[in-house]
mmCIF file of C-alpha atoms and ligand atoms in Angstrom:
data_model
loop_
_atom_site.group_PDB
_atom_site.id
_atom_site.type_symbol
_atom_site.label_atom_id
_atom_site.label_comp_id
_atom_site.label_asym_id
_atom_site.label_seq_id
_atom_site.Cartn_x
_atom_site.Cartn_y
_atom_site.Cartn_z
ATOM 1 C CA MET A 23 -24.594 -23.849 49.671
ATOM 2 C CA ARG A 24 -24.371 -26.585 52.274
ATOM 3 C CA ALA A 25 -21.576 -26.860 54.802
ATOM 4 C CA ALA A 26 -20.870 -29.014 57.879
ATOM 5 C CA VAL A 27 -20.509 -26.326 60.523
ATOM 6 C CA ILE A 28 -18.903 -26.836 63.929
ATOM 7 C CA THR A 29 -20.962 -24.623 66.231
ATOM 8 C CA GLU A 30 -19.837 -26.208 69.505
ATOM 9 C CA TYR A 31 -16.886 -28.486 70.264
ATOM 10 C CA ASN A 32 -17.640 -32.172 70.909
ATOM 11 C CA LYS A 33 -21.126 -31.781 69.413
ATOM 12 C CA ASN A 34 -22.415 -33.030 66.074
ATOM 13 C CA TRP A 35 -21.515 -30.785 63.142
ATOM 14 C CA GLU A 36 -24.556 -28.982 61.700
ATOM 15 C CA LEU A 37 -25.233 -29.568 58.030
ATOM 16 C CA LYS A 38 -26.795 -26.293 57.005
ATOM 17 C CA ASN A 39 -27.207 -23.795 54.220
ATOM 18 C CA VAL A 40 -24.796 -20.884 54.466
ATOM 19 C CA SER A 41 -24.177 -17.980 52.124
ATOM 20 C CA GLU A 42 -21.912 -18.516 49.145
ATOM 21 C CA PRO A 43 -18.389 -17.199 49.836
ATOM 22 C CA VAL A 44 -16.921 -14.551 47.525
ATOM 23 C CA PRO A 45 -13.208 -14.763 46.691
ATOM 24 C CA SER A 46 -11.123 -11.720 47.686
ATOM 25 C CA ALA A 47 -8.077 -10.596 45.738
ATOM 26 C CA GLY A 48 -5.666 -13.514 45.410
ATOM 27 C CA GLN A 49 -8.291 -16.120 46.268
ATOM 28 C CA VAL A 50 -10.313 -18.659 44.289
ATOM 29 C CA LEU A 51 -13.650 -20.364 44.874
ATOM 30 C CA ILE A 52 -13.571 -24.164 44.544
ATOM 31 C CA LYS A 53 -16.615 -26.351 43.923
ATOM 32 C CA ILE A 54 -15.677 -29.302 46.114
ATOM 33 C CA LYS A 55 -15.833 -32.721 44.437
ATOM 34 C CA ALA A 56 -14.199 -34.851 47.134
ATOM 35 C CA SER A 57 -13.009 -34.217 50.657
ATOM 36 C CA GLY A 58 -11.026 -36.607 52.842
ATOM 37 C CA MET A 59 -11.312 -36.995 56.598
ATOM 38 C CA CYS A 60 -8.081 -36.930 58.600
ATOM 39 C CA GLY A 61 -7.341 -37.873 62.210
ATOM 40 C CA THR A 62 -6.562 -34.192 62.821
ATOM 41 C CA ASP A 63 -10.230 -33.400 62.138
ATOM 42 C CA LEU A 64 -10.966 -35.293 65.359
ATOM 43 C CA HIS A 65 -8.629 -32.939 67.228
ATOM 44 C CA VAL A 66 -10.514 -30.027 65.640
ATOM 45 C CA HIS A 67 -13.795 -31.610 66.760
ATOM 46 C CA HIS A 68 -12.520 -31.805 70.339
ATOM 47 C CA GLY A 69 -11.303 -28.201 70.314
ATOM 48 C CA ILE A 70 -7.589 -28.751 70.815
ATOM 49 C CA PHE A 71 -6.736 -25.948 68.360
ATOM 50 C CA GLU A 72 -8.981 -23.464 70.235
ATOM 51 C CA LEU A 73 -10.279 -21.850 67.053
ATOM 52 C CA PRO A 74 -13.155 -19.363 67.087
ATOM 53 C CA LEU A 75 -16.527 -20.937 66.188
ATOM 54 C CA PRO A 76 -18.493 -21.386 63.981
ATOM 55 C CA LEU A 77 -15.971 -23.156 61.790
ATOM 56 C CA VAL A 78 -15.884 -25.608 58.863
ATOM 57 C CA ALA A 79 -13.103 -28.201 59.020
ATOM 58 C CA GLY A 80 -11.615 -30.398 56.273
ATOM 59 C CA HIS A 81 -8.088 -30.102 54.914
ATOM 60 C CA GLU A 82 -8.108 -32.705 52.112
ATOM 61 C CA PRO A 83 -10.351 -30.819 49.654
ATOM 62 C CA VAL A 84 -10.252 -31.173 45.878
ATOM 63 C CA GLY A 85 -12.555 -29.756 43.236
ATOM 64 C CA GLU A 86 -13.016 -27.421 40.330
ATOM 65 C CA ILE A 87 -12.340 -23.690 40.330
ATOM 66 C CA VAL A 88 -15.582 -21.803 39.670
ATOM 67 C CA LYS A 89 -14.576 -18.203 40.488
ATOM 68 C CA LEU A 90 -11.370 -16.186 40.547
ATOM 69 C CA GLY A 91 -10.643 -13.253 42.836
ATOM 70 C CA ALA A 92 -8.894 -10.165 41.464
ATOM 71 C CA GLY A 93 -5.299 -10.585 40.442
ATOM 72 C CA VAL A 94 -5.301 -14.394 40.129
ATOM 73 C CA LEU A 95 -3.203 -14.949 37.026
ATOM 74 C CA ASP A 96 -1.978 -18.540 37.057
ATOM 75 C CA LEU A 97 -5.210 -20.442 37.708
ATOM 76 C CA LYS A 98 -8.267 -20.623 35.451
ATOM 77 C CA ILE A 99 -11.946 -21.340 35.883
ATOM 78 C CA GLY A 100 -12.422 -25.090 35.339
ATOM 79 C CA ASP A 101 -9.004 -26.038 36.726
ATOM 80 C CA ARG A 102 -8.957 -29.223 38.835
ATOM 81 C CA VAL A 103 -7.142 -28.393 42.056
ATOM 82 C CA GLY A 104 -6.708 -29.276 45.680
ATOM 83 C CA ALA A 105 -5.762 -27.030 48.576
ATOM 84 C CA CYS A 106 -3.162 -28.050 51.109
ATOM 85 C CA TRP A 107 -3.028 -27.062 54.812
ATOM 86 C CA ALA A 108 -0.643 -24.060 54.692
ATOM 87 C CA GLN A 109 -2.028 -22.063 51.788
ATOM 88 C CA LYS A 110 -0.337 -18.710 52.190
ATOM 89 C CA ALA A 111 2.394 -17.427 54.471
ATOM 90 C CA CYS A 112 2.649 -13.822 55.718
ATOM 91 C CA GLY A 113 5.494 -12.977 53.344
ATOM 92 C CA ARG A 114 7.124 -10.625 55.871
ATOM 93 C CA CYS A 115 8.595 -12.635 58.746
ATOM 94 C CA GLU A 116 12.138 -13.968 58.752
ATOM 95 C CA ILE A 117 10.935 -17.432 57.714
ATOM 96 C CA CYS A 118 9.040 -16.009 54.740
ATOM 97 C CA GLN A 119 11.848 -13.638 53.783
ATOM 98 C CA SER A 120 14.197 -16.646 53.769
ATOM 99 C CA LYS A 121 11.692 -18.524 51.541
ATOM 100 C CA MET A 122 11.394 -21.321 54.075
ATOM 101 C CA ASN A 123 8.492 -23.751 54.254
ATOM 102 C CA PRO A 124 5.234 -21.763 54.865
ATOM 103 C CA MET A 125 4.317 -24.341 57.527
ATOM 104 C CA TYR A 126 6.805 -22.583 59.857
ATOM 105 C CA CYS A 127 5.274 -19.101 59.412
ATOM 106 C CA GLN A 128 3.297 -17.977 62.460
ATOM 107 C CA GLY A 129 1.082 -15.842 60.215
ATOM 108 C CA GLN A 130 0.181 -18.633 57.766
ATOM 109 C CA GLN A 131 -3.348 -18.796 56.345
ATOM 110 C CA SER A 132 -5.073 -22.150 56.108
ATOM 111 C CA TRP A 133 -8.564 -23.653 56.207
ATOM 112 C CA MET A 134 -8.651 -22.310 59.775
ATOM 113 C CA GLN A 135 -9.078 -18.751 58.494
ATOM 114 C CA LEU A 136 -10.946 -19.421 55.230
ATOM 115 C CA GLY A 137 -13.088 -22.465 56.078
ATOM 116 C CA GLY A 138 -12.311 -26.041 55.099
ATOM 117 C CA GLY A 139 -13.423 -28.639 52.626
ATOM 118 C CA TYR A 140 -16.548 -29.967 54.340
ATOM 119 C CA SER A 141 -18.676 -27.633 52.247
ATOM 120 C CA GLU A 142 -19.987 -27.501 48.707
ATOM 121 C CA LEU A 143 -17.950 -24.386 47.934
ATOM 122 C CA MET A 144 -14.673 -23.417 49.547
ATOM 123 C CA LEU A 145 -12.398 -20.398 49.400
ATOM 124 C CA ALA A 146 -8.674 -20.930 48.996
ATOM 125 C CA TRP A 147 -5.660 -18.738 48.356
ATOM 126 C CA ALA A 148 -4.577 -19.237 44.748
ATOM 127 C CA GLU A 149 -1.011 -19.855 45.854
ATOM 128 C CA GLY A 150 -2.238 -22.643 48.165
ATOM 129 C CA CYS A 151 -3.808 -24.580 45.277
ATOM 130 C CA THR A 152 -2.078 -27.383 43.417
ATOM 131 C CA LEU A 153 -3.246 -28.563 39.997
ATOM 132 C CA LEU A 154 -4.231 -32.229 39.817
ATOM 133 C CA PRO A 155 -2.480 -34.411 37.248
ATOM 134 C CA GLU A 156 -4.817 -35.428 34.411
ATOM 135 C CA LYS A 157 -4.932 -39.112 35.270
ATOM 136 C CA ILE A 158 -6.013 -38.868 38.887
ATOM 137 C CA SER A 159 -9.622 -39.004 40.039
ATOM 138 C CA TYR A 160 -10.918 -36.496 42.569
ATOM 139 C CA ILE A 161 -11.610 -39.264 45.059
ATOM 140 C CA ASP A 162 -8.045 -40.622 44.863
ATOM 141 C CA ALA A 163 -6.497 -37.139 44.924
ATOM 142 C CA ALA A 164 -8.231 -35.945 48.107
ATOM 143 C CA PRO A 165 -6.268 -38.001 50.669
ATOM 144 C CA ILE A 166 -2.978 -37.024 49.070
ATOM 145 C CA PHE A 167 -3.447 -33.397 50.170
ATOM 146 C CA CYS A 168 -2.772 -34.304 53.809
ATOM 147 C CA ALA A 169 -2.131 -38.032 54.338
ATOM 148 C CA GLY A 170 -0.116 -38.661 51.167
ATOM 149 C CA TYR A 171 1.765 -35.349 51.296
ATOM 150 C CA THR A 172 2.670 -35.869 54.961
ATOM 151 C CA VAL A 173 4.047 -39.383 54.579
ATOM 152 C CA PHE A 174 5.873 -38.577 51.347
ATOM 153 C CA SER A 175 7.631 -35.681 53.115
ATOM 154 C CA GLY A 176 8.295 -38.001 56.065
ATOM 155 C CA LEU A 177 9.996 -40.466 53.756
ATOM 156 C CA ARG A 178 12.057 -37.666 52.174
ATOM 157 C CA ASN A 179 13.001 -36.356 55.627
ATOM 158 C CA ALA A 180 14.382 -39.779 56.555
ATOM 159 C CA ALA A 181 16.827 -39.392 53.618
ATOM 160 C CA PRO A 182 16.531 -43.012 52.424
ATOM 161 C CA ARG A 183 19.567 -44.571 50.789
ATOM 162 C CA PRO A 184 19.515 -47.478 48.326
ATOM 163 C CA GLY A 185 19.295 -50.720 50.289
ATOM 164 C CA ASP A 186 17.647 -49.155 53.340
ATOM 165 C CA ARG A 187 14.967 -51.153 55.061
ATOM 166 C CA VAL A 188 11.849 -49.134 55.889
ATOM 167 C CA ALA A 189 9.251 -50.121 58.487
ATOM 168 C CA ILE A 190 5.845 -48.490 58.708
ATOM 169 C CA LEU A 191 4.329 -48.264 62.191
ATOM 170 C CA GLY A 192 0.582 -47.574 62.190
ATOM 171 C CA LEU A 193 -1.183 -48.755 59.023
ATOM 172 C CA GLY A 194 -4.259 -46.571 58.678
ATOM 173 C CA GLY A 195 -4.983 -43.517 56.535
ATOM 174 C CA LEU A 196 -1.378 -42.297 56.514
ATOM 175 C CA GLY A 197 0.458 -45.578 57.025
ATOM 176 C CA HIS A 198 -1.057 -47.486 54.101
ATOM 177 C CA LEU A 199 0.127 -44.667 51.814
ATOM 178 C CA ALA A 200 3.578 -44.552 53.474
ATOM 179 C CA LEU A 201 3.914 -48.269 52.733
ATOM 180 C CA GLN A 202 3.079 -47.796 49.068
ATOM 181 C CA TYR A 203 5.286 -44.705 48.574
ATOM 182 C CA SER A 204 8.249 -46.469 50.135
ATOM 183 C CA LYS A 205 7.665 -49.484 47.890
ATOM 184 C CA ALA A 206 7.251 -47.212 44.849
ATOM 185 C CA LEU A 207 10.699 -45.728 45.551
ATOM 186 C CA GLY A 208 12.162 -49.238 45.432
ATOM 187 C CA LEU A 209 12.842 -49.656 49.150
ATOM 188 C CA GLU A 210 12.358 -52.880 51.085
ATOM 189 C CA THR A 211 9.268 -52.066 53.127
ATOM 190 C CA LEU A 212 7.886 -53.789 56.220
ATOM 191 C CA ALA A 213 4.550 -53.168 57.903
ATOM 192 C CA VAL A 214 4.320 -53.316 61.700
ATOM 193 C CA THR A 215 0.734 -53.701 62.834
ATOM 194 C CA ALA A 216 -1.276 -54.936 65.785
ATOM 195 C CA GLN A 217 -4.195 -55.762 63.494
ATOM 196 C CA GLU A 218 -3.841 -59.354 62.348
ATOM 197 C CA ASN A 219 -6.814 -58.969 60.020
ATOM 198 C CA LYS A 220 -4.860 -56.465 57.891
ATOM 199 C CA VAL A 221 -1.966 -58.805 57.029
ATOM 200 C CA LYS A 222 -3.343 -59.992 53.687
ATOM 201 C CA GLU A 223 -4.280 -56.487 52.550
ATOM 202 C CA LEU A 224 -0.899 -55.023 53.525
ATOM 203 C CA LYS A 225 0.903 -57.738 51.566
ATOM 204 C CA ALA A 226 -1.325 -56.970 48.583
ATOM 205 C CA MET A 227 -0.330 -53.279 48.933
ATOM 206 C CA GLY A 228 3.302 -54.295 48.554
ATOM 207 C CA ALA A 229 4.670 -55.000 52.050
ATOM 208 C CA HIS A 230 7.667 -57.334 51.791
ATOM 209 C CA GLU A 231 6.839 -58.575 55.252
ATOM 210 C CA VAL A 232 4.092 -57.879 57.786
ATOM 211 C CA ILE A 233 5.225 -57.997 61.404
ATOM 212 C CA LEU A 234 2.642 -58.493 64.116
ATOM 213 C CA ALA A 235 3.370 -55.986 66.852
ATOM 214 C CA GLY A 236 2.221 -58.024 69.864
ATOM 215 C CA GLU A 237 2.968 -56.359 73.212
ATOM 216 C CA ASP A 238 6.182 -54.743 71.999
ATOM 217 C CA PRO A 239 6.424 -53.683 68.336
ATOM 218 C CA GLY A 240 10.067 -52.639 68.893
ATOM 219 C CA LYS A 241 11.108 -56.158 69.880
ATOM 220 C CA ALA A 242 8.973 -57.640 67.104
ATOM 221 C CA LEU A 243 10.751 -55.431 64.562
ATOM 222 C CA ALA A 244 14.173 -56.223 66.074
ATOM 223 C CA ASN A 245 13.409 -59.954 65.784
ATOM 224 C CA ALA A 246 12.678 -59.404 62.107
ATOM 225 C CA GLY A 247 16.081 -57.751 61.613
ATOM 226 C CA GLY A 248 15.270 -54.107 62.476
ATOM 227 C CA ALA A 249 14.927 -51.155 60.133
ATOM 228 C CA ASN A 250 17.065 -48.249 58.940
ATOM 229 C CA ILE A 251 13.965 -46.061 58.741
ATOM 230 C CA VAL A 252 10.714 -46.198 60.673
ATOM 231 C CA LEU A 253 7.837 -44.083 59.401
ATOM 232 C CA SER A 254 5.552 -43.774 62.388
ATOM 233 C CA THR A 255 1.960 -42.632 62.009
ATOM 234 C CA THR A 256 0.611 -44.065 65.263
ATOM 235 C CA ASN A 257 -0.710 -41.877 68.087
ATOM 236 C CA SER A 258 0.658 -44.278 70.681
ATOM 237 C CA ALA A 259 3.672 -42.802 72.476
ATOM 238 C CA LYS A 260 4.278 -46.233 74.006
ATOM 239 C CA GLN A 261 4.662 -47.879 70.601
ATOM 240 C CA VAL A 262 6.889 -45.065 69.293
ATOM 241 C CA SER A 263 9.098 -45.367 72.399
ATOM 242 C CA GLN A 264 9.316 -49.166 72.065
ATOM 243 C CA VAL A 265 10.195 -49.028 68.381
ATOM 244 C CA PHE A 266 12.736 -46.237 68.904
ATOM 245 C CA ALA A 267 14.364 -48.258 71.693
ATOM 246 C CA ALA A 268 14.633 -51.605 69.923
ATOM 247 C CA GLY A 269 13.466 -51.560 66.310
ATOM 248 C CA LEU A 270 16.032 -49.282 64.681
ATOM 249 C CA ARG A 271 19.357 -50.421 63.323
ATOM 250 C CA PRO A 272 22.406 -48.291 64.307
ATOM 251 C CA GLU A 273 22.204 -44.804 62.721
ATOM 252 C CA GLY A 274 18.529 -45.469 61.982
ATOM 253 C CA ARG A 275 15.923 -42.706 61.771
ATOM 254 C CA LEU A 276 12.424 -42.753 63.216
ATOM 255 C CA VAL A 277 10.162 -40.187 61.576
ATOM 256 C CA ASN A 278 7.268 -39.270 63.861
ATOM 257 C CA MET A 279 4.118 -38.043 62.074
ATOM 258 C CA GLY A 280 1.537 -38.970 64.704
ATOM 259 C CA VAL A 281 0.174 -36.684 67.399
ATOM 260 C CA CYS A 282 0.854 -38.612 70.618
ATOM 261 C CA PRO A 283 -1.012 -37.332 73.667
ATOM 262 C CA GLU A 284 1.573 -38.917 75.991
ATOM 263 C CA PRO A 285 5.319 -38.081 76.012
ATOM 264 C CA ILE A 286 7.669 -40.247 73.915
ATOM 265 C CA GLN A 287 10.321 -41.883 76.151
ATOM 266 C CA ILE A 288 13.910 -42.056 74.990
ATOM 267 C CA ASN A 289 16.815 -43.766 76.722
ATOM 268 C CA SER A 290 19.749 -41.389 76.282
ATOM 269 C CA MET A 291 22.406 -44.114 76.587
ATOM 270 C CA ASN A 292 20.715 -46.054 73.807
ATOM 271 C CA LEU A 293 20.443 -42.847 71.762
ATOM 272 C CA LEU A 294 24.135 -42.081 71.930
ATOM 273 C CA THR A 295 25.460 -45.620 71.530
ATOM 274 C CA THR A 296 23.321 -46.289 68.443
ATOM 275 C CA GLN A 297 23.474 -42.725 66.998
ATOM 276 C CA THR A 298 19.832 -42.998 66.061
ATOM 277 C CA LYS A 299 17.634 -39.985 65.229
ATOM 278 C CA LEU A 300 14.069 -39.055 66.101
ATOM 279 C CA ILE A 301 12.732 -36.747 63.389
ATOM 280 C CA GLY A 302 9.517 -34.709 63.608
ATOM 281 C CA SER A 303 7.819 -34.250 60.271
ATOM 282 C CA THR A 304 4.738 -32.679 58.695
ATOM 283 C CA GLN A 305 4.854 -31.357 55.134
ATOM 284 C CA ASN A 306 7.861 -30.022 53.250
ATOM 285 C CA ASP A 307 7.551 -27.584 50.374
ATOM 286 C CA ARG A 308 5.165 -28.274 47.520
ATOM 287 C CA LYS A 309 7.368 -30.457 45.329
ATOM 288 C CA ASP A 310 6.679 -33.391 47.663
ATOM 289 C CA LEU A 311 2.928 -32.973 47.135
ATOM 290 C CA VAL A 312 3.359 -32.827 43.346
ATOM 291 C CA GLU A 313 5.496 -35.962 43.374
ATOM 292 C CA ALA A 314 3.048 -37.754 45.688
ATOM 293 C CA LEU A 315 0.142 -36.889 43.343
ATOM 294 C CA ASN A 316 2.113 -38.015 40.292
ATOM 295 C CA LEU A 317 2.850 -41.423 41.816
ATOM 296 C CA VAL A 318 -0.898 -41.940 42.283
ATOM 297 C CA ALA A 319 -1.619 -40.715 38.738
ATOM 298 C CA GLN A 320 0.962 -43.210 37.433
ATOM 299 C CA GLY A 321 -0.825 -46.045 39.254
ATOM 300 C CA LYS A 322 2.153 -46.785 41.505
ATOM 301 C CA VAL A 323 0.227 -45.836 44.644
ATOM 302 C CA LYS A 324 -3.483 -46.472 45.181
ATOM 303 C CA PRO A 325 -5.264 -44.924 48.167
ATOM 304 C CA VAL A 326 -7.656 -47.394 49.786
ATOM 305 C CA ILE A 327 -10.818 -45.413 50.259
ATOM 306 C CA GLU A 328 -14.284 -45.809 51.690
ATOM 307 C CA SER A 329 -16.474 -43.256 49.970
ATOM 308 C CA HIS A 330 -19.448 -41.658 51.731
ATOM 309 C CA PRO A 331 -22.134 -39.124 50.892
ATOM 310 C CA PHE A 332 -21.591 -35.721 52.499
ATOM 311 C CA ASP A 333 -24.675 -35.954 54.722
ATOM 312 C CA LYS A 334 -23.129 -38.926 56.585
ATOM 313 C CA ILE A 335 -20.350 -36.711 57.954
ATOM 314 C CA ASN A 336 -21.182 -37.111 61.651
ATOM 315 C CA GLU A 337 -21.521 -40.891 61.407
ATOM 316 C CA VAL A 338 -18.218 -41.117 59.537
ATOM 317 C CA ARG A 339 -16.456 -38.908 62.104
ATOM 318 C CA GLU A 340 -17.689 -41.280 64.803
ATOM 319 C CA ARG A 341 -16.514 -44.300 62.817
ATOM 320 C CA LEU A 342 -13.064 -42.706 62.505
ATOM 321 C CA SER A 343 -13.017 -41.898 66.200
ATOM 322 C CA ALA A 344 -13.911 -45.514 67.054
ATOM 323 C CA GLY A 345 -11.086 -46.822 64.837
ATOM 324 C CA LYS A 346 -13.570 -48.312 62.361
ATOM 325 C CA VAL A 347 -12.281 -46.533 59.246
ATOM 326 C CA ARG A 348 -9.842 -49.060 57.881
ATOM 327 C CA TYR A 349 -7.718 -46.710 55.751
ATOM 328 C CA ARG A 350 -9.247 -43.415 54.512
ATOM 329 C CA ALA A 351 -12.806 -42.047 54.440
ATOM 330 C CA VAL A 352 -13.558 -39.578 51.641
ATOM 331 C CA PHE A 353 -16.799 -37.689 51.025
ATOM 332 C CA SER A 354 -17.874 -37.369 47.455
ATOM 333 C CA LEU A 355 -19.752 -34.229 46.493
ATOM 334 C CA SER A 356 -21.153 -33.390 43.082
HETATM 335 ZN ZN1 ZN B 18 -4.504 -34.120 58.091
HETATM 336 ZN ZN1 ZN B 19 5.753 -15.418 57.515
#
């Protein structure tokens, strides 16, 4: 089977034939049908996780189960599934014993141990697989396994109340889904973007208003009345700091889902006088993923996807790195 193998950091991934993996007890083998590319894959490419090589990345994989390891009782051959990032926790640490989110477990198993979705066949822990709703295509389901799941949990973690005004900062792969999920939950939703050429599309996706960020997206948002919730998916610490300083209404919450290389600056006087909150957020437990998938299956959220053949993986990674992927790139495999 073919896989895109990282043999050296910062070098092109090698598309090569590798031996077919065999599922161990508790694992399944998935024939990958679609696989999304996430900004985090760029961090993997640059070696910031310091994982042993060779390695196959890709954490938005969906496909069909073709083999079951021993003891897999709940899944069947032919099931349509996707695998999320944290597939299996250690089961023994205090976090696991308390049944907390497996993302917090230091011994969690993910694509990092088993190999990711940039391959024709992929191993996954059965308990890390989620069944796809009937009415969702593979290509639409793929980006929900990281981008959609992450922003849906981010929205939940902001604890929206009826009447809250939500602003999305950063309107790419994650942000365009955050916008649609917020709208689907009936919240007034604003988009804050520096890209003037996205205004029409963002309105078509359901933004009540699109605010052009200019030099200071915080001031731009404040001029538009501010927000109770900001869902931030940008990697710019400067923009997060500006929006936290000026764009939130009193008691507002900024949910940070971007990996910012620079530190986020917070003015402590502003923090205490406004009683605002900065919330870090990745993925909550699996019910958020199921709900996020269902909203796509119901047609209330539509990922905006550019689809590519698998053998274009290096070109697409470079496009993503150069900021040329408008929303989400997904590879389709047969
Ligand atoms: Zn991701
Ligand atoms: Zn654990």
